Amino acid sequence: MGRSPQSSQGGNTVLRNWTISGLDALLFDLDGVLVNSVAAIEECMRRWATERGLDGDRVVALAHGRRDADLVRLVAPRLDVDTEVARIAELDFEVMDTLTAVTGAADLLGTLPPSSWAIVTSGTPPIARARLAAVGLPEPSLVITAADVAHGKPDPEGYLLAAEKLGVPPERCAVFEDAPVGLGAATAAGMRCVGVGVGMAVSSPALDAWVDDLGSVRAEAGRSGITLAGSWATVPVGMT
């Protein structure tokens, strides 16, 4: 029950292997973890910011991992939240055809029993379903969205609700996240966390493991639960 890092070196890179055991459920953030949507979301947010006369860089920086309603309250407290969330959703649908699945996502999800995984996203139900459909990924039986919680990430409410509905103790859940606010939510929930993508590499001391994408991740079920294994390549200092 825990994390077992190992290293092997070849050429100018070091391959770091890891395992996390003693799990009963895997909880996935959606954007940036299962779906390559970060560029599309950034385009959407910049368009919305321009329409409302807001600082696009600030909006993009604060949008990652947050519910649209929380973002509006943060960057434009004088605007009507429902109206702005509806407009952001319209812009989201306009860029839906630019999305792709994260490498390895389909293969990993295809190996998991339906009752062992869920999605916890800051998006709305229509946006979550549309993004999964756009990239051809399966929709799990449990999807926790912005509509299901009173408090968005970094509050742990979404992850704790998913664990409760799956009937799994938080300490036997592993979260896949690509945003610091998501890592904060997973940590506050008492769950282990695998960082996905370069945006999470700087947070690696707080992570149980890290991967560039899901291509190296494997899940194997046994008597003691699910064991995750994966790896990432790094270039040692002075060898660039």
C-alpha atoms as a PDB file:
ATOM      1  CA  MET A   1       0.000   0.000   0.000  1.00  0.00           C
ATOM      2  CA  GLY A   2       1.976   2.978  -1.227  1.00  0.00           C
ATOM      3  CA  ARG A   3       4.427   4.293  -3.731  1.00  0.00           C
ATOM      4  CA  SER A   4       7.489   2.459  -5.038  1.00  0.00           C
ATOM      5  CA  PRO A   5       9.702   4.628  -7.306  1.00  0.00           C
ATOM      6  CA  GLN A   6      12.570   3.085  -9.274  1.00  0.00           C
ATOM      7  CA  SER A   7      14.995   4.530 -11.806  1.00  0.00           C
ATOM      8  CA  SER A   8      16.891   3.234 -14.825  1.00  0.00           C
ATOM      9  CA  GLN A   9      19.185   5.251 -17.072  1.00  0.00           C
ATOM     10  CA  GLY A  10      19.660   5.053 -20.803  1.00  0.00           C
ATOM     11  CA  GLY A  11      21.357   7.607 -23.056  1.00  0.00           C
ATOM     12  CA  ASN A  12      20.753  11.094 -21.752  1.00  0.00           C
ATOM     13  CA  THR A  13      17.473  10.302 -20.017  1.00  0.00           C
ATOM     14  CA  VAL A  14      16.496   8.671 -16.757  1.00  0.00           C
ATOM     15  CA  LEU A  15      13.358   6.534 -16.826  1.00  0.00           C
ATOM     16  CA  ARG A  16      11.580   6.742 -13.496  1.00  0.00           C
ATOM     17  CA  ASN A  17       9.157   3.923 -12.787  1.00  0.00           C
ATOM     18  CA  TRP A  18       6.548   4.040 -10.033  1.00  0.00           C
ATOM     19  CA  THR A  19       3.795   1.918  -8.547  1.00  0.00           C
ATOM     20  CA  ILE A  20       0.866   2.771  -6.268  1.00  0.00           C
ATOM     21  CA  SER A  21      -0.900  -0.174  -4.647  1.00  0.00           C
ATOM     22  CA  GLY A  22      -3.815  -0.770  -2.303  1.00  0.00           C
ATOM     23  CA  LEU A  23      -6.424   1.059  -4.393  1.00  0.00           C
ATOM     24  CA  ASP A  24     -10.102   0.373  -4.999  1.00  0.00           C
ATOM     25  CA  ALA A  25     -11.025   3.319  -7.240  1.00  0.00           C
ATOM     26  CA  LEU A  26      -9.456   5.678  -9.761  1.00  0.00           C
ATOM     27  CA  LEU A  27     -10.857   9.194 -10.073  1.00  0.00           C
ATOM     28  CA  PHE A  28     -10.052  11.225 -13.176  1.00  0.00           C
ATOM     29  CA  ASP A  29     -10.219  14.909 -13.831  1.00  0.00           C
ATOM     30  CA  LEU A  30     -11.455  15.425 -17.403  1.00  0.00           C
ATOM     31  CA  ASP A  31      -9.731  18.336 -19.115  1.00  0.00           C
ATOM     32  CA  GLY A  32      -6.008  17.836 -19.575  1.00  0.00           C
ATOM     33  CA  VAL A  33      -6.161  14.335 -18.083  1.00  0.00           C
ATOM     34  CA  LEU A  34      -8.493  12.402 -20.405  1.00  0.00           C
ATOM     35  CA  VAL A  35      -9.165  15.057 -23.036  1.00  0.00           C
ATOM     36  CA  ASN A  36      -6.662  17.415 -24.679  1.00  0.00           C
ATOM     37  CA  SER A  37      -8.808  20.491 -24.210  1.00  0.00           C
ATOM     38  CA  VAL A  38      -6.445  23.008 -22.625  1.00  0.00           C
ATOM     39  CA  ALA A  39      -5.793  24.920 -25.876  1.00  0.00           C
ATOM     40  CA  ALA A  40      -9.503  24.968 -26.727  1.00  0.00           C
ATOM     41  CA  ILE A  41     -10.431  26.184 -23.249  1.00  0.00           C
ATOM     42  CA  GLU A  42      -7.771  28.907 -23.441  1.00  0.00           C
ATOM     43  CA  GLU A  43      -9.188  30.100 -26.777  1.00  0.00           C
ATOM     44  CA  CYS A  44     -12.692  30.097 -25.325  1.00  0.00           C
ATOM     45  CA  MET A  45     -11.631  32.023 -22.231  1.00  0.00           C
ATOM     46  CA  ARG A  46      -9.708  34.624 -24.214  1.00  0.00           C
ATOM     47  CA  ARG A  47     -12.714  35.226 -26.458  1.00  0.00           C
ATOM     48  CA  TRP A  48     -14.973  35.617 -23.435  1.00  0.00           C
ATOM     49  CA  ALA A  49     -12.489  37.940 -21.746  1.00  0.00           C
ATOM     50  CA  THR A  50     -12.296  40.113 -24.863  1.00  0.00           C
ATOM     51  CA  GLU A  51     -16.085  40.319 -25.051  1.00  0.00           C
ATOM     52  CA  ARG A  52     -16.268  41.458 -21.429  1.00  0.00           C
ATOM     53  CA  GLY A  53     -13.249  43.759 -21.465  1.00  0.00           C
ATOM     54  CA  LEU A  54     -11.246  41.570 -19.077  1.00  0.00           C
ATOM     55  CA  ASP A  55      -7.539  40.709 -18.934  1.00  0.00           C
ATOM     56  CA  GLY A  56      -7.271  37.533 -21.046  1.00  0.00           C
ATOM     57  CA  ASP A  57      -4.022  36.366 -19.466  1.00  0.00           C
ATOM     58  CA  ARG A  58      -5.493  36.653 -15.974  1.00  0.00           C
ATOM     59  CA  VAL A  59      -8.688  34.857 -16.971  1.00  0.00           C
ATOM     60  CA  VAL A  60      -6.767  31.983 -18.562  1.00  0.00           C
ATOM     61  CA  ALA A  61      -4.433  31.680 -15.580  1.00  0.00           C
ATOM     62  CA  LEU A  62      -7.326  31.465 -13.122  1.00  0.00           C
ATOM     63  CA  ALA A  63      -9.604  29.264 -15.250  1.00  0.00           C
ATOM     64  CA  HIS A  64      -7.564  26.064 -15.062  1.00  0.00           C
ATOM     65  CA  GLY A  65      -9.388  23.529 -12.898  1.00  0.00           C
ATOM     66  CA  ARG A  66     -12.081  25.954 -11.723  1.00  0.00           C
ATOM     67  CA  ARG A  67     -15.824  25.878 -12.295  1.00  0.00           C
ATOM     68  CA  ASP A  68     -16.977  28.573 -14.715  1.00  0.00           C
ATOM     69  CA  ALA A  69     -19.258  30.033 -12.040  1.00  0.00           C
ATOM     70  CA  ASP A  70     -16.345  30.335  -9.594  1.00  0.00           C
ATOM     71  CA  LEU A  71     -14.213  31.943 -12.309  1.00  0.00           C
ATOM     72  CA  VAL A  72     -16.863  34.545 -13.106  1.00  0.00           C
ATOM     73  CA  ARG A  73     -17.224  35.436  -9.431  1.00  0.00           C
ATOM     74  CA  LEU A  74     -13.455  35.782  -9.174  1.00  0.00           C
ATOM     75  CA  VAL A  75     -12.663  37.865 -12.271  1.00  0.00           C
ATOM     76  CA  ALA A  76     -15.959  39.661 -12.932  1.00  0.00           C
ATOM     77  CA  PRO A  77     -17.951  39.864  -9.687  1.00  0.00           C
ATOM     78  CA  ARG A  78     -20.258  42.564 -11.066  1.00  0.00           C
ATOM     79  CA  LEU A  79     -21.510  40.389 -13.948  1.00  0.00           C
ATOM     80  CA  ASP A  80     -24.460  37.998 -13.726  1.00  0.00           C
ATOM     81  CA  VAL A  81     -23.035  34.538 -13.078  1.00  0.00           C
ATOM     82  CA  ASP A  82     -25.718  32.521 -14.868  1.00  0.00           C
ATOM     83  CA  THR A  83     -25.562  34.715 -17.981  1.00  0.00           C
ATOM     84  CA  GLU A  84     -21.780  34.486 -18.169  1.00  0.00           C
ATOM     85  CA  VAL A  85     -21.666  30.733 -17.564  1.00  0.00           C
ATOM     86  CA  ALA A  86     -24.160  30.279 -20.412  1.00  0.00           C
ATOM     87  CA  ARG A  87     -22.015  32.407 -22.735  1.00  0.00           C
ATOM     88  CA  ILE A  88     -18.858  30.492 -21.834  1.00  0.00           C
ATOM     89  CA  ALA A  89     -20.696  27.248 -22.601  1.00  0.00           C
ATOM     90  CA  GLU A  90     -21.658  28.582 -26.046  1.00  0.00           C
ATOM     91  CA  LEU A  91     -18.014  29.358 -26.752  1.00  0.00           C
ATOM     92  CA  ASP A  92     -16.984  25.916 -25.460  1.00  0.00           C
ATOM     93  CA  PHE A  93     -19.252  24.171 -27.950  1.00  0.00           C
ATOM     94  CA  GLU A  94     -17.819  26.235 -30.805  1.00  0.00           C
ATOM     95  CA  VAL A  95     -14.342  24.705 -30.271  1.00  0.00           C
ATOM     96  CA  MET A  96     -15.486  21.148 -29.480  1.00  0.00           C
ATOM     97  CA  ASP A  97     -14.255  19.780 -32.823  1.00  0.00           C
ATOM     98  CA  THR A  98     -10.634  20.678 -31.976  1.00  0.00           C
ATOM     99  CA  LEU A  99     -10.413  18.235 -29.052  1.00  0.00           C
ATOM    100  CA  THR A 100      -8.477  14.950 -28.969  1.00  0.00           C
ATOM    101  CA  ALA A 101      -8.084  12.188 -26.389  1.00  0.00           C
ATOM    102  CA  VAL A 102      -4.986  12.211 -24.205  1.00  0.00           C
ATOM    103  CA  THR A 103      -2.519   9.529 -25.283  1.00  0.00           C
ATOM    104  CA  GLY A 104      -3.271   6.243 -23.515  1.00  0.00           C
ATOM    105  CA  ALA A 105      -6.646   7.352 -22.113  1.00  0.00           C
ATOM    106  CA  ALA A 106      -8.788   4.956 -24.150  1.00  0.00           C
ATOM    107  CA  ASP A 107      -6.523   1.970 -23.454  1.00  0.00           C
ATOM    108  CA  LEU A 108      -6.373   2.634 -19.714  1.00  0.00           C
ATOM    109  CA  LEU A 109     -10.114   3.177 -19.307  1.00  0.00           C
ATOM    110  CA  GLY A 110     -10.798   0.051 -21.341  1.00  0.00           C
ATOM    111  CA  THR A 111      -9.019  -2.078 -18.748  1.00  0.00           C
ATOM    112  CA  LEU A 112     -10.981  -0.770 -15.740  1.00  0.00           C
ATOM    113  CA  PRO A 113     -14.120  -2.407 -14.299  1.00  0.00           C
ATOM    114  CA  PRO A 114     -17.056   0.038 -14.582  1.00  0.00           C
ATOM    115  CA  SER A 115     -17.485   0.234 -10.815  1.00  0.00           C
ATOM    116  CA  SER A 116     -13.845   1.159 -10.183  1.00  0.00           C
ATOM    117  CA  TRP A 117     -13.563   4.579 -11.813  1.00  0.00           C
ATOM    118  CA  ALA A 118     -15.291   7.922 -12.102  1.00  0.00           C
ATOM    119  CA  ILE A 119     -14.766  11.391 -13.530  1.00  0.00           C
ATOM    120  CA  VAL A 120     -14.687  14.478 -11.297  1.00  0.00           C
ATOM    121  CA  THR A 121     -14.729  17.635 -13.402  1.00  0.00           C
ATOM    122  CA  SER A 122     -15.248  21.339 -12.864  1.00  0.00           C
ATOM    123  CA  GLY A 123     -17.251  21.418 -16.095  1.00  0.00           C
ATOM    124  CA  THR A 124     -21.022  21.292 -16.482  1.00  0.00           C
ATOM    125  CA  PRO A 125     -22.850  18.045 -17.364  1.00  0.00           C
ATOM    126  CA  PRO A 126     -23.491  18.988 -21.027  1.00  0.00           C
ATOM    127  CA  ILE A 127     -19.888  20.065 -21.571  1.00  0.00           C
ATOM    128  CA  ALA A 128     -18.484  16.929 -19.910  1.00  0.00           C
ATOM    129  CA  ARG A 129     -20.656  14.601 -21.993  1.00  0.00           C
ATOM    130  CA  ALA A 130     -19.907  16.493 -25.197  1.00  0.00           C
ATOM    131  CA  ARG A 131     -16.150  16.419 -24.651  1.00  0.00           C
ATOM    132  CA  LEU A 132     -16.116  12.678 -23.982  1.00  0.00           C
ATOM    133  CA  ALA A 133     -18.241  12.045 -27.070  1.00  0.00           C
ATOM    134  CA  ALA A 134     -16.099  14.357 -29.206  1.00  0.00           C
ATOM    135  CA  VAL A 135     -12.973  12.278 -28.571  1.00  0.00           C
ATOM    136  CA  GLY A 136     -14.650   8.864 -28.449  1.00  0.00           C
ATOM    137  CA  LEU A 137     -14.032   8.072 -24.785  1.00  0.00           C
ATOM    138  CA  PRO A 138     -16.558   6.125 -22.697  1.00  0.00           C
ATOM    139  CA  GLU A 139     -18.774   7.880 -20.178  1.00  0.00           C
ATOM    140  CA  PRO A 140     -18.537   6.151 -16.778  1.00  0.00           C
ATOM    141  CA  SER A 141     -21.543   5.359 -14.662  1.00  0.00           C
ATOM    142  CA  LEU A 142     -20.459   8.111 -12.247  1.00  0.00           C
ATOM    143  CA  VAL A 143     -19.553  11.628 -13.383  1.00  0.00           C
ATOM    144  CA  ILE A 144     -19.321  14.353 -10.746  1.00  0.00           C
ATOM    145  CA  THR A 145     -19.673  17.804 -12.329  1.00  0.00           C
ATOM    146  CA  ALA A 146     -19.979  21.415 -11.259  1.00  0.00           C
ATOM    147  CA  ALA A 147     -23.716  20.838 -10.835  1.00  0.00           C
ATOM    148  CA  ASP A 148     -23.176  18.234  -8.107  1.00  0.00           C
ATOM    149  CA  VAL A 149     -21.145  20.270  -5.623  1.00  0.00           C
ATOM    150  CA  ALA A 150     -21.503  23.479  -3.692  1.00  0.00           C
ATOM    151  CA  HIS A 151     -17.753  24.123  -3.689  1.00  0.00           C
ATOM    152  CA  GLY A 152     -15.375  23.594  -6.595  1.00  0.00           C
ATOM    153  CA  LYS A 153     -11.712  22.559  -6.525  1.00  0.00           C
ATOM    154  CA  PRO A 154      -9.481  23.026  -4.513  1.00  0.00           C
ATOM    155  CA  ASP A 155     -12.276  22.091  -2.126  1.00  0.00           C
ATOM    156  CA  PRO A 156     -12.306  18.271  -1.795  1.00  0.00           C
ATOM    157  CA  GLU A 157     -16.114  18.008  -2.020  1.00  0.00           C
ATOM    158  CA  GLY A 158     -16.187  16.556  -5.546  1.00  0.00           C
ATOM    159  CA  TYR A 159     -13.628  13.838  -4.883  1.00  0.00           C
ATOM    160  CA  LEU A 160     -15.152  12.926  -1.541  1.00  0.00           C
ATOM    161  CA  LEU A 161     -18.596  12.687  -3.151  1.00  0.00           C
ATOM    162  CA  ALA A 162     -17.237  10.369  -5.841  1.00  0.00           C
ATOM    163  CA  ALA A 163     -15.633   8.107  -3.246  1.00  0.00           C
ATOM    164  CA  GLU A 164     -18.852   8.037  -1.231  1.00  0.00           C
ATOM    165  CA  LYS A 165     -20.967   7.107  -4.254  1.00  0.00           C
ATOM    166  CA  LEU A 166     -18.496   4.383  -5.251  1.00  0.00           C
ATOM    167  CA  GLY A 167     -18.468   3.080  -1.671  1.00  0.00           C
ATOM    168  CA  VAL A 168     -14.690   3.409  -1.397  1.00  0.00           C
ATOM    169  CA  PRO A 169     -12.699   4.986   1.481  1.00  0.00           C
ATOM    170  CA  PRO A 170     -10.804   8.111   0.344  1.00  0.00           C
ATOM    171  CA  GLU A 171      -7.458   6.593   1.280  1.00  0.00           C
ATOM    172  CA  ARG A 172      -8.042   3.802  -1.249  1.00  0.00           C
ATOM    173  CA  CYS A 173      -8.613   6.222  -4.125  1.00  0.00           C
ATOM    174  CA  ALA A 174      -6.063   7.605  -6.564  1.00  0.00           C
ATOM    175  CA  VAL A 175      -6.740  10.829  -8.417  1.00  0.00           C
ATOM    176  CA  PHE A 176      -5.360  11.811 -11.835  1.00  0.00           C
ATOM    177  CA  GLU A 177      -5.012  15.597 -12.057  1.00  0.00           C
ATOM    178  CA  ASP A 178      -3.338  18.176 -14.277  1.00  0.00           C
ATOM    179  CA  ALA A 179      -4.009  21.338 -12.257  1.00  0.00           C
ATOM    180  CA  PRO A 180      -2.657  22.539  -8.904  1.00  0.00           C
ATOM    181  CA  VAL A 181      -6.193  23.267  -7.668  1.00  0.00           C
ATOM    182  CA  GLY A 182      -7.066  19.635  -8.430  1.00  0.00           C
ATOM    183  CA  LEU A 183      -4.006  18.422  -6.579  1.00  0.00           C
ATOM    184  CA  GLY A 184      -5.123  20.544  -3.642  1.00  0.00           C
ATOM    185  CA  ALA A 185      -8.560  18.933  -3.753  1.00  0.00           C
ATOM    186  CA  ALA A 186      -7.130  15.414  -3.891  1.00  0.00           C
ATOM    187  CA  THR A 187      -4.725  16.109  -1.028  1.00  0.00           C
ATOM    188  CA  ALA A 188      -7.458  17.649   1.112  1.00  0.00           C
ATOM    189  CA  ALA A 189      -9.609  14.578   0.440  1.00  0.00           C
ATOM    190  CA  GLY A 190      -6.853  12.304   1.778  1.00  0.00           C
ATOM    191  CA  MET A 191      -6.325  10.640  -1.604  1.00  0.00           C
ATOM    192  CA  ARG A 192      -3.182   9.821  -3.511  1.00  0.00           C
ATOM    193  CA  CYS A 193      -2.581  11.836  -6.653  1.00  0.00           C
ATOM    194  CA  VAL A 194      -0.901  11.215 -10.011  1.00  0.00           C
ATOM    195  CA  GLY A 195       0.030  14.393 -11.853  1.00  0.00           C
ATOM    196  CA  VAL A 196      -0.540  14.429 -15.610  1.00  0.00           C
ATOM    197  CA  GLY A 197       1.246  16.755 -18.027  1.00  0.00           C
ATOM    198  CA  VAL A 198       4.055  19.251 -17.836  1.00  0.00           C
ATOM    199  CA  GLY A 199       1.953  21.744 -15.898  1.00  0.00           C
ATOM    200  CA  MET A 200       2.067  19.449 -12.883  1.00  0.00           C
ATOM    201  CA  ALA A 201       5.757  18.570 -13.009  1.00  0.00           C
ATOM    202  CA  VAL A 202       6.629  21.590 -10.849  1.00  0.00           C
ATOM    203  CA  SER A 203       4.272  20.239  -8.184  1.00  0.00           C
ATOM    204  CA  SER A 204       5.952  16.813  -8.126  1.00  0.00           C
ATOM    205  CA  PRO A 205       7.098  16.959  -4.459  1.00  0.00           C
ATOM    206  CA  ALA A 206       3.431  16.932  -3.428  1.00  0.00           C
ATOM    207  CA  LEU A 207       2.473  14.173  -5.868  1.00  0.00           C
ATOM    208  CA  ASP A 208       2.573  10.420  -5.398  1.00  0.00           C
ATOM    209  CA  ALA A 209       3.596  10.020  -9.063  1.00  0.00           C
ATOM    210  CA  TRP A 210       3.733  11.942 -12.327  1.00  0.00           C
ATOM    211  CA  VAL A 211       3.331  11.099 -16.021  1.00  0.00           C
ATOM    212  CA  ASP A 212       3.498  13.128 -19.217  1.00  0.00           C
ATOM    213  CA  ASP A 213       0.330  11.407 -20.463  1.00  0.00           C
ATOM    214  CA  LEU A 214      -1.488   8.126 -19.795  1.00  0.00           C
ATOM    215  CA  GLY A 215       0.463   6.059 -22.305  1.00  0.00           C
ATOM    216  CA  SER A 216       2.690   4.426 -19.696  1.00  0.00           C
ATOM    217  CA  VAL A 217       0.003   3.871 -17.052  1.00  0.00           C
ATOM    218  CA  ARG A 218      -1.198   0.346 -16.329  1.00  0.00           C
ATOM    219  CA  ALA A 219      -3.790  -0.833 -13.812  1.00  0.00           C
ATOM    220  CA  GLU A 220      -3.906  -4.396 -12.494  1.00  0.00           C
ATOM    221  CA  ALA A 221      -6.563  -5.720 -10.124  1.00  0.00           C
ATOM    222  CA  GLY A 222      -5.622  -8.263  -7.461  1.00  0.00           C
ATOM    223  CA  ARG A 223      -6.722  -9.550  -4.067  1.00  0.00           C
ATOM    224  CA  SER A 224      -5.484  -6.422  -2.308  1.00  0.00           C
ATOM    225  CA  GLY A 225      -7.054  -4.060  -4.832  1.00  0.00           C
ATOM    226  CA  ILE A 226      -5.794  -2.170  -7.853  1.00  0.00           C
ATOM    227  CA  THR A 227      -2.104  -1.550  -8.440  1.00  0.00           C
ATOM    228  CA  LEU A 228      -1.089   1.310 -10.712  1.00  0.00           C
ATOM    229  CA  ALA A 229       2.227   1.393 -12.515  1.00  0.00           C
ATOM    230  CA  GLY A 230       3.749   3.967 -14.812  1.00  0.00           C
ATOM    231  CA  SER A 231       6.889   5.869 -15.739  1.00  0.00           C
ATOM    232  CA  TRP A 232       8.246   9.160 -16.980  1.00  0.00           C
ATOM    233  CA  ALA A 233      11.533  10.191 -18.588  1.00  0.00           C
ATOM    234  CA  THR A 234      13.704  12.992 -17.260  1.00  0.00           C
ATOM    235  CA  VAL A 235      16.967  14.535 -18.409  1.00  0.00           C
ATOM    236  CA  PRO A 236      19.536  14.738 -15.588  1.00  0.00           C
ATOM    237  CA  VAL A 237      20.905  18.158 -14.716  1.00  0.00           C
ATOM    238  CA  GLY A 238      23.944  18.979 -16.857  1.00  0.00           C
ATOM    239  CA  MET A 239      23.002  16.512 -19.617  1.00  0.00           C
ATOM    240  CA  THR A 240      20.784  18.735 -21.790  1.00  0.00           C
END
